[in-house]
Amino acid sequence: MSITNTPSSNDACLSIVHSLMCHRQGGESETFAKRAIESLVKKLKEKKDELDSLITAITTNGAHPSKCVTIGRTLDGRLQVAGRKGFPHVIYTRLWRWPDLHKNELKHVKYCQFAFDLKCDSVCVNPYHYDRVVSPGIDLSSLQLTSSGPSLGLMVKDEYDFDGQAPLPTMEGGHSLQTIQHPPSSRGGPPSEPFGTPGLLSPSDASTASTSAFPSISVGSGNATSTWTRNSSFTPNMPHHQNGHLQHHPPMPPPGHYWPVHNELGFQPPISNHPAPDYWCSIAYFEMDVQVGETFKVPSTGPVVTVDGYVDPSGGDRFCLGQLSNVHRTEAIERARLHIGKGIQLEGKGEGDVWVRCLSDHAVFVQSYYLDREAGRAPGDAVHKIYPSAYIKVFDLRQCHRQMQQQAATAQAAAAAQAAAVAGNIPGPGSVGGIAPAISLSAAAGIGVDDLRRLCILRMSFVKGWGPDYPRTSIKETPCWIEIHLHRALQLLDEVLHTMPIGDPQPLD
């Protein structure tokens, strides 16, 4: 949106804020952006020359030179806006220049006299007094600097409104809020394929690369052995994207095979020699706390499945929620179902990794232990908001396998230590926690099969979020959501429980 009449420092705060709001980059929620801009304008109202410098810098996108725009430095150097804390120069540079900015990426220009790094009593927050640089210490894979959107973003309290546009997210160093946002990549394809993605190959080069770089795993059905083979009959279809980048869509594997994965770091053997299950996942649809319809099973012959809100018959690689009836359906649920639209696409990769693409015009909210770990959160501590057109990895089989092994071992050792303590023996140094308090042992020993099963399950809510940032405290209070059971992960869990039983190691369905 362009502003024909640029305000000045003599105008009302409301007019100035409105003008500056029109130049924000969309990385923040409208509520947060307005609060941040209002706070800054009020602080600068008595410093008219600096306010004019800010207006000039923002409305001209830095085309004209501007002075320092300063606010007082706080004791910890951070600024609190709308209940969130962050470095002031980072907050405003994200607002008006780079919504996916990492706090370590800013370097002030030489002529800035009050740059944050200069440790002055005042801090310059003029976004055009800072340049963006990539620090060698930043993990590029997690930041996804090749895309215009952030990788693991900031958390907001605004819900996706049916009638309004959803604000795009940004990144935040704090951990006080619970909804982590994942915006779409500007490339239109996967924002960060595992182990790297060939960026700009010609179609012929891509074809050559795909035949040599995509292995398939041939699994013996009789003796449960597996070997790595290159199968020339499965050349992936790699369509050329409109903007010149390639999207990778895995081919249909034959029965008993896993799906190809492009891995530039070499091929990893399968975690288990057990043949792949006939169905790679099952999807149950819920409205509030009630399952509606039958569980939909996705055959392993098709690594991609779509879950949408249309009324076509379900089958094969498509689960249509629109045709499911529920006599207890409320008006609110009906209204939410209308906005599922094209829904989401689940894609299985490799031995059991899972990616999600949001095809809907509205965001989906995901519970994913993999994303929790990538965001530095405790498992189950966050809800992840996946924006329309975003394509993101939500499950990593090897990470899940390590977690279930660690938790099972911890529970088994804790139970043994607890039993020894009850018998009057002091736990030795090899036990969990040594002479840890009994309450810690009880908590560890309390890990059960259900806790481990949760590692193998994804939950996604359409349109409406849940958690501390929303009126709904649980996904079971959202109008329409799905639960996805990942069968290969459950298969591995069954093996783990047989080698390290922590309770009743019965086979899992």
PDB file of N, CA and C in Angstrom, residues 288-375:
ATOM      1  N   MET A 288     -13.944 -31.423  17.768  1.00  0.00           N
ATOM      2  CA  MET A 288     -13.789 -31.321  19.217  1.00  0.00           C
ATOM      3  C   MET A 288     -13.163 -32.626  19.725  1.00  0.00           C
ATOM      4  N   ASP A 289     -13.821 -33.327  20.652  1.00  0.00           N
ATOM      5  CA  ASP A 289     -13.227 -34.547  21.197  1.00  0.00           C
ATOM      6  C   ASP A 289     -13.884 -35.811  20.654  1.00  0.00           C
ATOM      7  N   VAL A 290     -14.585 -35.697  19.529  1.00  0.00           N
ATOM      8  CA  VAL A 290     -15.310 -36.832  18.966  1.00  0.00           C
ATOM      9  C   VAL A 290     -14.740 -37.195  17.601  1.00  0.00           C
ATOM     10  N   GLN A 291     -14.361 -38.461  17.425  1.00  0.00           N
ATOM     11  CA  GLN A 291     -13.911 -38.892  16.104  1.00  0.00           C
ATOM     12  C   GLN A 291     -15.105 -39.008  15.179  1.00  0.00           C
ATOM     13  N   VAL A 292     -14.935 -38.484  13.975  1.00  0.00           N
ATOM     14  CA  VAL A 292     -15.998 -38.504  12.974  1.00  0.00           C
ATOM     15  C   VAL A 292     -15.531 -39.354  11.799  1.00  0.00           C
ATOM     16  N   GLY A 293     -16.347 -40.348  11.445  1.00  0.00           N
ATOM     17  CA  GLY A 293     -15.977 -41.217  10.333  1.00  0.00           C
ATOM     18  C   GLY A 293     -14.941 -42.253  10.752  1.00  0.00           C
ATOM     19  N   GLU A 294     -14.574 -43.086   9.807  1.00  0.00           N
ATOM     20  CA  GLU A 294     -13.614 -44.143  10.076  1.00  0.00           C
ATOM     21  C   GLU A 294     -12.189 -43.640   9.861  1.00  0.00           C
ATOM     22  N   THR A 295     -11.252 -44.331  10.494  1.00  0.00           N
ATOM     23  CA  THR A 295      -9.846 -43.992  10.311  1.00  0.00           C
ATOM     24  C   THR A 295      -9.425 -44.307   8.878  1.00  0.00           C
ATOM     25  N   PHE A 296      -8.723 -43.372   8.281  1.00  0.00           N
ATOM     26  CA  PHE A 296      -8.299 -43.494   6.882  1.00  0.00           C
ATOM     27  C   PHE A 296      -6.856 -43.991   6.839  1.00  0.00           C
ATOM     28  N   LYS A 297      -6.630 -45.114   6.166  1.00  0.00           N
ATOM     29  CA  LYS A 297      -5.294 -45.678   6.073  1.00  0.00           C
ATOM     30  C   LYS A 297      -4.681 -45.374   4.711  1.00  0.00           C
ATOM     31  N   VAL A 298      -3.415 -44.978   4.736  1.00  0.00           N
ATOM     32  CA  VAL A 298      -2.719 -44.589   3.511  1.00  0.00           C
ATOM     33  C   VAL A 298      -1.735 -45.694   3.132  1.00  0.00           C
ATOM     34  N   PRO A 299      -1.905 -46.323   1.982  1.00  0.00           N
ATOM     35  CA  PRO A 299      -1.015 -47.425   1.586  1.00  0.00           C
ATOM     36  C   PRO A 299       0.408 -46.948   1.331  1.00  0.00           C
ATOM     37  N   SER A 300       1.363 -47.808   1.603  1.00  0.00           N
ATOM     38  CA  SER A 300       2.765 -47.452   1.424  1.00  0.00           C
ATOM     39  C   SER A 300       3.148 -47.307  -0.040  1.00  0.00           C
ATOM     40  N   THR A 301       2.282 -47.738  -0.950  1.00  0.00           N
ATOM     41  CA  THR A 301       2.565 -47.553  -2.370  1.00  0.00           C
ATOM     42  C   THR A 301       2.422 -46.103  -2.801  1.00  0.00           C
ATOM     43  N   GLY A 302       1.823 -45.273  -1.962  1.00  0.00           N
ATOM     44  CA  GLY A 302       1.654 -43.857  -2.282  1.00  0.00           C
ATOM     45  C   GLY A 302       2.194 -42.969  -1.187  1.00  0.00           C
ATOM     46  N   PRO A 303       3.350 -42.332  -1.375  1.00  0.00           N
ATOM     47  CA  PRO A 303       3.957 -41.535  -0.304  1.00  0.00           C
ATOM     48  C   PRO A 303       3.279 -40.191  -0.050  1.00  0.00           C
ATOM     49  N   VAL A 304       2.374 -39.785  -0.934  1.00  0.00           N
ATOM     50  CA  VAL A 304       1.723 -38.478  -0.781  1.00  0.00           C
ATOM     51  C   VAL A 304       0.234 -38.680  -0.590  1.00  0.00           C
ATOM     52  N   VAL A 305      -0.319 -38.036   0.429  1.00  0.00           N
ATOM     53  CA  VAL A 305      -1.760 -38.094   0.666  1.00  0.00           C
ATOM     54  C   VAL A 305      -2.272 -36.683   0.943  1.00  0.00           C
ATOM     55  N   THR A 306      -3.444 -36.386   0.427  1.00  0.00           N
ATOM     56  CA  THR A 306      -4.070 -35.081   0.624  1.00  0.00           C
ATOM     57  C   THR A 306      -5.270 -35.223   1.546  1.00  0.00           C
ATOM     58  N   VAL A 307      -5.373 -34.327   2.509  1.00  0.00           N
ATOM     59  CA  VAL A 307      -6.537 -34.267   3.392  1.00  0.00           C
ATOM     60  C   VAL A 307      -7.196 -32.919   3.152  1.00  0.00           C
ATOM     61  N   ASP A 308      -8.407 -32.923   2.594  1.00  0.00           N
ATOM     62  CA  ASP A 308      -9.060 -31.659   2.238  1.00  0.00           C
ATOM     63  C   ASP A 308     -10.491 -31.617   2.749  1.00  0.00           C
ATOM     64  N   GLY A 309     -11.170 -30.502   2.484  1.00  0.00           N
ATOM     65  CA  GLY A 309     -12.519 -30.311   3.003  1.00  0.00           C
ATOM     66  C   GLY A 309     -13.605 -30.550   1.989  1.00  0.00           C
ATOM     67  N   TYR A 310     -13.270 -31.177   0.869  1.00  0.00           N
ATOM     68  CA  TYR A 310     -14.249 -31.373  -0.195  1.00  0.00           C
ATOM     69  C   TYR A 310     -15.096 -32.622   0.036  1.00  0.00           C
ATOM     70  N   VAL A 311     -16.088 -32.809  -0.839  1.00  0.00           N
ATOM     71  CA  VAL A 311     -17.086 -33.860  -0.619  1.00  0.00           C
ATOM     72  C   VAL A 311     -16.905 -35.049  -1.551  1.00  0.00           C
ATOM     73  N   ASP A 312     -15.807 -35.112  -2.276  1.00  0.00           N
ATOM     74  CA  ASP A 312     -15.558 -36.260  -3.140  1.00  0.00           C
ATOM     75  C   ASP A 312     -15.342 -37.513  -2.282  1.00  0.00           C
ATOM     76  N   PRO A 313     -15.606 -38.681  -2.850  1.00  0.00           N
ATOM     77  CA  PRO A 313     -15.350 -39.912  -2.086  1.00  0.00           C
ATOM     78  C   PRO A 313     -13.867 -40.045  -1.749  1.00  0.00           C
ATOM     79  N   SER A 314     -13.577 -40.469  -0.531  1.00  0.00           N
ATOM     80  CA  SER A 314     -12.193 -40.671  -0.124  1.00  0.00           C
ATOM     81  C   SER A 314     -11.665 -41.981  -0.693  1.00  0.00           C
ATOM     82  N   GLY A 315     -10.373 -42.038  -0.875  1.00  0.00           N
ATOM     83  CA  GLY A 315      -9.781 -43.281  -1.358  1.00  0.00           C
ATOM     84  C   GLY A 315      -8.373 -43.061  -1.837  1.00  0.00           C
ATOM     85  N   GLY A 316      -7.525 -44.069  -1.642  1.00  0.00           N
ATOM     86  CA  GLY A 316      -6.168 -44.011  -2.159  1.00  0.00           C
ATOM     87  C   GLY A 316      -5.334 -42.940  -1.512  1.00  0.00           C
ATOM     88  N   ASP A 317      -5.096 -41.879  -2.266  1.00  0.00           N
ATOM     89  CA  ASP A 317      -4.216 -40.813  -1.786  1.00  0.00           C
ATOM     90  C   ASP A 317      -4.976 -39.557  -1.410  1.00  0.00           C
ATOM     91  N   ARG A 318      -6.267 -39.688  -1.102  1.00  0.00           N
ATOM     92  CA  ARG A 318      -7.061 -38.496  -0.773  1.00  0.00           C
ATOM     93  C   ARG A 318      -8.118 -38.817   0.272  1.00  0.00           C
ATOM     94  N   PHE A 319      -8.105 -38.025   1.340  1.00  0.00           N
ATOM     95  CA  PHE A 319      -9.063 -38.161   2.431  1.00  0.00           C
ATOM     96  C   PHE A 319      -9.903 -36.893   2.450  1.00  0.00           C
ATOM     97  N   CYS A 320     -11.171 -37.012   2.031  1.00  0.00           N
ATOM     98  CA  CYS A 320     -12.060 -35.852   1.931  1.00  0.00           C
ATOM     99  C   CYS A 320     -12.930 -35.759   3.181  1.00  0.00           C
ATOM    100  N   LEU A 321     -12.786 -34.662   3.904  1.00  0.00           N
ATOM    101  CA  LEU A 321     -13.504 -34.501   5.162  1.00  0.00           C
ATOM    102  C   LEU A 321     -14.904 -33.930   4.963  1.00  0.00           C
ATOM    103  N   GLY A 322     -15.138 -33.311   3.820  1.00  0.00           N
ATOM    104  CA  GLY A 322     -16.417 -32.639   3.586  1.00  0.00           C
ATOM    105  C   GLY A 322     -17.597 -33.581   3.549  1.00  0.00           C
ATOM    106  N   GLN A 323     -17.355 -34.832   3.171  1.00  0.00           N
ATOM    107  CA  GLN A 323     -18.469 -35.777   3.037  1.00  0.00           C
ATOM    108  C   GLN A 323     -18.775 -36.524   4.335  1.00  0.00           C
ATOM    109  N   LEU A 324     -18.036 -36.214   5.411  1.00  0.00           N
ATOM    110  CA  LEU A 324     -18.272 -36.887   6.685  1.00  0.00           C
ATOM    111  C   LEU A 324     -19.389 -36.182   7.462  1.00  0.00           C
ATOM    112  N   SER A 325     -20.322 -36.942   7.984  1.00  0.00           N
ATOM    113  CA  SER A 325     -21.455 -36.365   8.708  1.00  0.00           C
ATOM    114  C   SER A 325     -21.293 -36.571  10.209  1.00  0.00           C
ATOM    115  N   ASN A 326     -21.873 -35.659  10.975  1.00  0.00           N
ATOM    116  CA  ASN A 326     -21.829 -35.728  12.437  1.00  0.00           C
ATOM    117  C   ASN A 326     -23.104 -35.085  12.974  1.00  0.00           C
ATOM    118  N   VAL A 327     -23.935 -35.878  13.614  1.00  0.00           N
ATOM    119  CA  VAL A 327     -25.222 -35.377  14.102  1.00  0.00           C
ATOM    120  C   VAL A 327     -25.041 -34.346  15.208  1.00  0.00           C
ATOM    121  N   HIS A 328     -23.883 -34.340  15.850  1.00  0.00           N
ATOM    122  CA  HIS A 328     -23.631 -33.396  16.942  1.00  0.00           C
ATOM    123  C   HIS A 328     -22.851 -32.166  16.480  1.00  0.00           C
ATOM    124  N   ARG A 329     -22.727 -31.980  15.188  1.00  0.00           N
ATOM    125  CA  ARG A 329     -21.936 -30.874  14.656  1.00  0.00           C
ATOM    126  C   ARG A 329     -22.611 -29.533  14.971  1.00  0.00           C
ATOM    127  N   THR A 330     -21.817 -28.610  15.508  1.00  0.00           N
ATOM    128  CA  THR A 330     -22.335 -27.285  15.853  1.00  0.00           C
ATOM    129  C   THR A 330     -22.125 -26.312  14.695  1.00  0.00           C
ATOM    130  N   GLU A 331     -22.732 -25.147  14.835  1.00  0.00           N
ATOM    131  CA  GLU A 331     -22.584 -24.121  13.793  1.00  0.00           C
ATOM    132  C   GLU A 331     -21.131 -23.655  13.687  1.00  0.00           C
ATOM    133  N   ALA A 332     -20.450 -23.561  14.840  1.00  0.00           N
ATOM    134  CA  ALA A 332     -19.044 -23.133  14.834  1.00  0.00           C
ATOM    135  C   ALA A 332     -18.168 -24.145  14.089  1.00  0.00           C
ATOM    136  N   ILE A 333     -18.447 -25.433  14.298  1.00  0.00           N
ATOM    137  CA  ILE A 333     -17.683 -26.466  13.595  1.00  0.00           C
ATOM    138  C   ILE A 333     -17.974 -26.407  12.103  1.00  0.00           C
ATOM    139  N   GLU A 334     -19.226 -26.252  11.754  1.00  0.00           N
ATOM    140  CA  GLU A 334     -19.612 -26.160  10.345  1.00  0.00           C
ATOM    141  C   GLU A 334     -18.928 -24.982   9.667  1.00  0.00           C
ATOM    142  N   ARG A 335     -18.859 -23.887  10.388  1.00  0.00           N
ATOM    143  CA  ARG A 335     -18.228 -22.675   9.832  1.00  0.00           C
ATOM    144  C   ARG A 335     -16.728 -22.907   9.620  1.00  0.00           C
ATOM    145  N   ALA A 336     -16.102 -23.558  10.569  1.00  0.00           N
ATOM    146  CA  ALA A 336     -14.667 -23.830  10.433  1.00  0.00           C
ATOM    147  C   ALA A 336     -14.398 -24.809   9.293  1.00  0.00           C
ATOM    148  N   ARG A 337     -15.262 -25.805   9.137  1.00  0.00           N
ATOM    149  CA  ARG A 337     -15.069 -26.803   8.081  1.00  0.00           C
ATOM    150  C   ARG A 337     -15.115 -26.173   6.691  1.00  0.00           C
ATOM    151  N   LEU A 338     -15.883 -25.109   6.551  1.00  0.00           N
ATOM    152  CA  LEU A 338     -15.979 -24.438   5.255  1.00  0.00           C
ATOM    153  C   LEU A 338     -14.639 -23.853   4.820  1.00  0.00           C
ATOM    154  N   HIS A 339     -13.737 -23.650   5.778  1.00  0.00           N
ATOM    155  CA  HIS A 339     -12.462 -22.996   5.476  1.00  0.00           C
ATOM    156  C   HIS A 339     -11.292 -23.980   5.392  1.00  0.00           C
ATOM    157  N   ILE A 340     -11.581 -25.285   5.483  1.00  0.00           N
ATOM    158  CA  ILE A 340     -10.509 -26.261   5.299  1.00  0.00           C
ATOM    159  C   ILE A 340      -9.998 -26.209   3.864  1.00  0.00           C
ATOM    160  N   GLY A 341     -10.951 -26.106   2.919  1.00  0.00           N
ATOM    161  CA  GLY A 341     -10.585 -25.958   1.512  1.00  0.00           C
ATOM    162  C   GLY A 341      -9.697 -27.073   1.002  1.00  0.00           C
ATOM    163  N   LYS A 342      -8.581 -26.705   0.393  1.00  0.00           N
ATOM    164  CA  LYS A 342      -7.657 -27.690  -0.182  1.00  0.00           C
ATOM    165  C   LYS A 342      -6.864 -28.439   0.883  1.00  0.00           C
ATOM    166  N   GLY A 343      -6.966 -27.980   2.115  1.00  0.00           N
ATOM    167  CA  GLY A 343      -6.393 -28.718   3.234  1.00  0.00           C
ATOM    168  C   GLY A 343      -4.883 -28.801   3.234  1.00  0.00           C
ATOM    169  N   ILE A 344      -4.391 -30.001   3.505  1.00  0.00           N
ATOM    170  CA  ILE A 344      -2.938 -30.205   3.618  1.00  0.00           C
ATOM    171  C   ILE A 344      -2.534 -31.435   2.810  1.00  0.00           C
ATOM    172  N   GLN A 345      -1.246 -31.483   2.518  1.00  0.00           N
ATOM    173  CA  GLN A 345      -0.674 -32.638   1.840  1.00  0.00           C
ATOM    174  C   GLN A 345       0.431 -33.207   2.718  1.00  0.00           C
ATOM    175  N   LEU A 346       0.343 -34.487   3.022  1.00  0.00           N
ATOM    176  CA  LEU A 346       1.371 -35.180   3.789  1.00  0.00           C
ATOM    177  C   LEU A 346       2.243 -35.962   2.820  1.00  0.00           C
ATOM    178  N   GLU A 347       3.537 -35.869   3.010  1.00  0.00           N
ATOM    179  CA  GLU A 347       4.457 -36.556   2.117  1.00  0.00           C
ATOM    180  C   GLU A 347       5.471 -37.355   2.926  1.00  0.00           C
ATOM    181  N   GLY A 348       5.515 -38.663   2.689  1.00  0.00           N
ATOM    182  CA  GLY A 348       6.488 -39.513   3.340  1.00  0.00           C
ATOM    183  C   GLY A 348       7.776 -39.550   2.535  1.00  0.00           C
ATOM    184  N   LYS A 349       8.889 -39.474   3.245  1.00  0.00           N
ATOM    185  CA  LYS A 349      10.186 -39.499   2.574  1.00  0.00           C
ATOM    186  C   LYS A 349      11.105 -40.499   3.272  1.00  0.00           C
ATOM    187  N   GLY A 350      12.004 -41.095   2.474  1.00  0.00           N
ATOM    188  CA  GLY A 350      12.967 -42.018   3.048  1.00  0.00           C
ATOM    189  C   GLY A 350      12.286 -43.181   3.731  1.00  0.00           C
ATOM    190  N   GLU A 351      12.786 -43.540   4.894  1.00  0.00           N
ATOM    191  CA  GLU A 351      12.234 -44.676   5.615  1.00  0.00           C
ATOM    192  C   GLU A 351      10.993 -44.311   6.404  1.00  0.00           C
ATOM    193  N   GLY A 352      10.776 -43.027   6.628  1.00  0.00           N
ATOM    194  CA  GLY A 352       9.588 -42.655   7.403  1.00  0.00           C
ATOM    195  C   GLY A 352       9.530 -41.210   7.828  1.00  0.00           C
ATOM    196  N   ASP A 353      10.353 -40.322   7.240  1.00  0.00           N
ATOM    197  CA  ASP A 353      10.239 -38.894   7.533  1.00  0.00           C
ATOM    198  C   ASP A 353       8.955 -38.360   6.911  1.00  0.00           C
ATOM    199  N   VAL A 354       8.418 -37.297   7.485  1.00  0.00           N
ATOM    200  CA  VAL A 354       7.152 -36.745   6.997  1.00  0.00           C
ATOM    201  C   VAL A 354       7.272 -35.239   6.824  1.00  0.00           C
ATOM    202  N   TRP A 355       6.789 -34.764   5.687  1.00  0.00           N
ATOM    203  CA  TRP A 355       6.706 -33.329   5.394  1.00  0.00           C
ATOM    204  C   TRP A 355       5.251 -32.950   5.201  1.00  0.00           C
ATOM    205  N   VAL A 356       4.932 -31.689   5.480  1.00  0.00           N
ATOM    206  CA  VAL A 356       3.564 -31.182   5.323  1.00  0.00           C
ATOM    207  C   VAL A 356       3.585 -29.959   4.416  1.00  0.00           C
ATOM    208  N   ARG A 357       2.635 -29.930   3.500  1.00  0.00           N
ATOM    209  CA  ARG A 357       2.435 -28.741   2.681  1.00  0.00           C
ATOM    210  C   ARG A 357       1.026 -28.215   2.959  1.00  0.00           C
ATOM    211  N   CYS A 358       0.915 -26.953   3.317  1.00  0.00           N
ATOM    212  CA  CYS A 358      -0.399 -26.354   3.578  1.00  0.00           C
ATOM    213  C   CYS A 358      -0.972 -25.840   2.265  1.00  0.00           C
ATOM    214  N   LEU A 359      -2.013 -26.501   1.778  1.00  0.00           N
ATOM    215  CA  LEU A 359      -2.668 -26.111   0.524  1.00  0.00           C
ATOM    216  C   LEU A 359      -3.854 -25.188   0.773  1.00  0.00           C
ATOM    217  N   SER A 360      -4.287 -25.126   2.003  1.00  0.00           N
ATOM    218  CA  SER A 360      -5.461 -24.318   2.362  1.00  0.00           C
ATOM    219  C   SER A 360      -5.134 -22.829   2.310  1.00  0.00           C
ATOM    220  N   ASP A 361      -6.185 -22.021   2.237  1.00  0.00           N
ATOM    221  CA  ASP A 361      -6.015 -20.570   2.326  1.00  0.00           C
ATOM    222  C   ASP A 361      -5.841 -20.120   3.767  1.00  0.00           C
ATOM    223  N   HIS A 362      -6.013 -21.023   4.698  1.00  0.00           N
ATOM    224  CA  HIS A 362      -5.859 -20.726   6.116  1.00  0.00           C
ATOM    225  C   HIS A 362      -4.773 -21.598   6.717  1.00  0.00           C
ATOM    226  N   ALA A 363      -4.188 -21.125   7.783  1.00  0.00           N
ATOM    227  CA  ALA A 363      -3.094 -21.849   8.426  1.00  0.00           C
ATOM    228  C   ALA A 363      -3.599 -23.128   9.080  1.00  0.00           C
ATOM    229  N   VAL A 364      -2.678 -24.067   9.268  1.00  0.00           N
ATOM    230  CA  VAL A 364      -2.955 -25.248  10.084  1.00  0.00           C
ATOM    231  C   VAL A 364      -2.005 -25.209  11.277  1.00  0.00           C
ATOM    232  N   PHE A 365      -2.426 -25.803  12.372  1.00  0.00           N
ATOM    233  CA  PHE A 365      -1.657 -25.790  13.616  1.00  0.00           C
ATOM    234  C   PHE A 365      -1.228 -27.225  13.926  1.00  0.00           C
ATOM    235  N   VAL A 366       0.051 -27.394  14.175  1.00  0.00           N
ATOM    236  CA  VAL A 366       0.620 -28.736  14.246  1.00  0.00           C
ATOM    237  C   VAL A 366       1.290 -28.980  15.587  1.00  0.00           C
ATOM    238  N   GLN A 367       1.065 -30.173  16.126  1.00  0.00           N
ATOM    239  CA  GLN A 367       1.817 -30.645  17.280  1.00  0.00           C
ATOM    240  C   GLN A 367       2.857 -31.628  16.764  1.00  0.00           C
ATOM    241  N   SER A 368       4.123 -31.246  16.876  1.00  0.00           N
ATOM    242  CA  SER A 368       5.204 -32.045  16.309  1.00  0.00           C
ATOM    243  C   SER A 368       6.407 -31.994  17.235  1.00  0.00           C
ATOM    244  N   TYR A 369       6.813 -33.150  17.763  1.00  0.00           N
ATOM    245  CA  TYR A 369       7.978 -33.192  18.636  1.00  0.00           C
ATOM    246  C   TYR A 369       9.254 -32.844  17.868  1.00  0.00           C
ATOM    247  N   TYR A 370       9.278 -33.161  16.580  1.00  0.00           N
ATOM    248  CA  TYR A 370      10.446 -32.810  15.763  1.00  0.00           C
ATOM    249  C   TYR A 370      10.604 -31.292  15.684  1.00  0.00           C
ATOM    250  N   LEU A 371       9.503 -30.588  15.389  1.00  0.00           N
ATOM    251  CA  LEU A 371       9.569 -29.132  15.316  1.00  0.00           C
ATOM    252  C   LEU A 371       9.856 -28.519  16.681  1.00  0.00           C
ATOM    253  N   ASP A 372       9.344 -29.143  17.737  1.00  0.00           N
ATOM    254  CA  ASP A 372       9.660 -28.660  19.091  1.00  0.00           C
ATOM    255  C   ASP A 372      11.172 -28.684  19.307  1.00  0.00           C
ATOM    256  N   ARG A 373      11.775 -29.796  18.944  1.00  0.00           N
ATOM    257  CA  ARG A 373      13.218 -29.945  19.142  1.00  0.00           C
ATOM    258  C   ARG A 373      13.986 -28.940  18.279  1.00  0.00           C
ATOM    259  N   GLU A 374      13.558 -28.758  17.029  1.00  0.00           N
ATOM    260  CA  GLU A 374      14.232 -27.825  16.141  1.00  0.00           C
ATOM    261  C   GLU A 374      14.121 -26.385  16.655  1.00  0.00           C
ATOM    262  N   ALA A 375      13.025 -26.102  17.373  1.00  0.00           N
ATOM    263  CA  ALA A 375      12.817 -24.762  17.917  1.00  0.00           C
ATOM    264  C   ALA A 375      13.436 -24.597  19.300  1.00  0.00           C
TER     265      ALA A 375
END
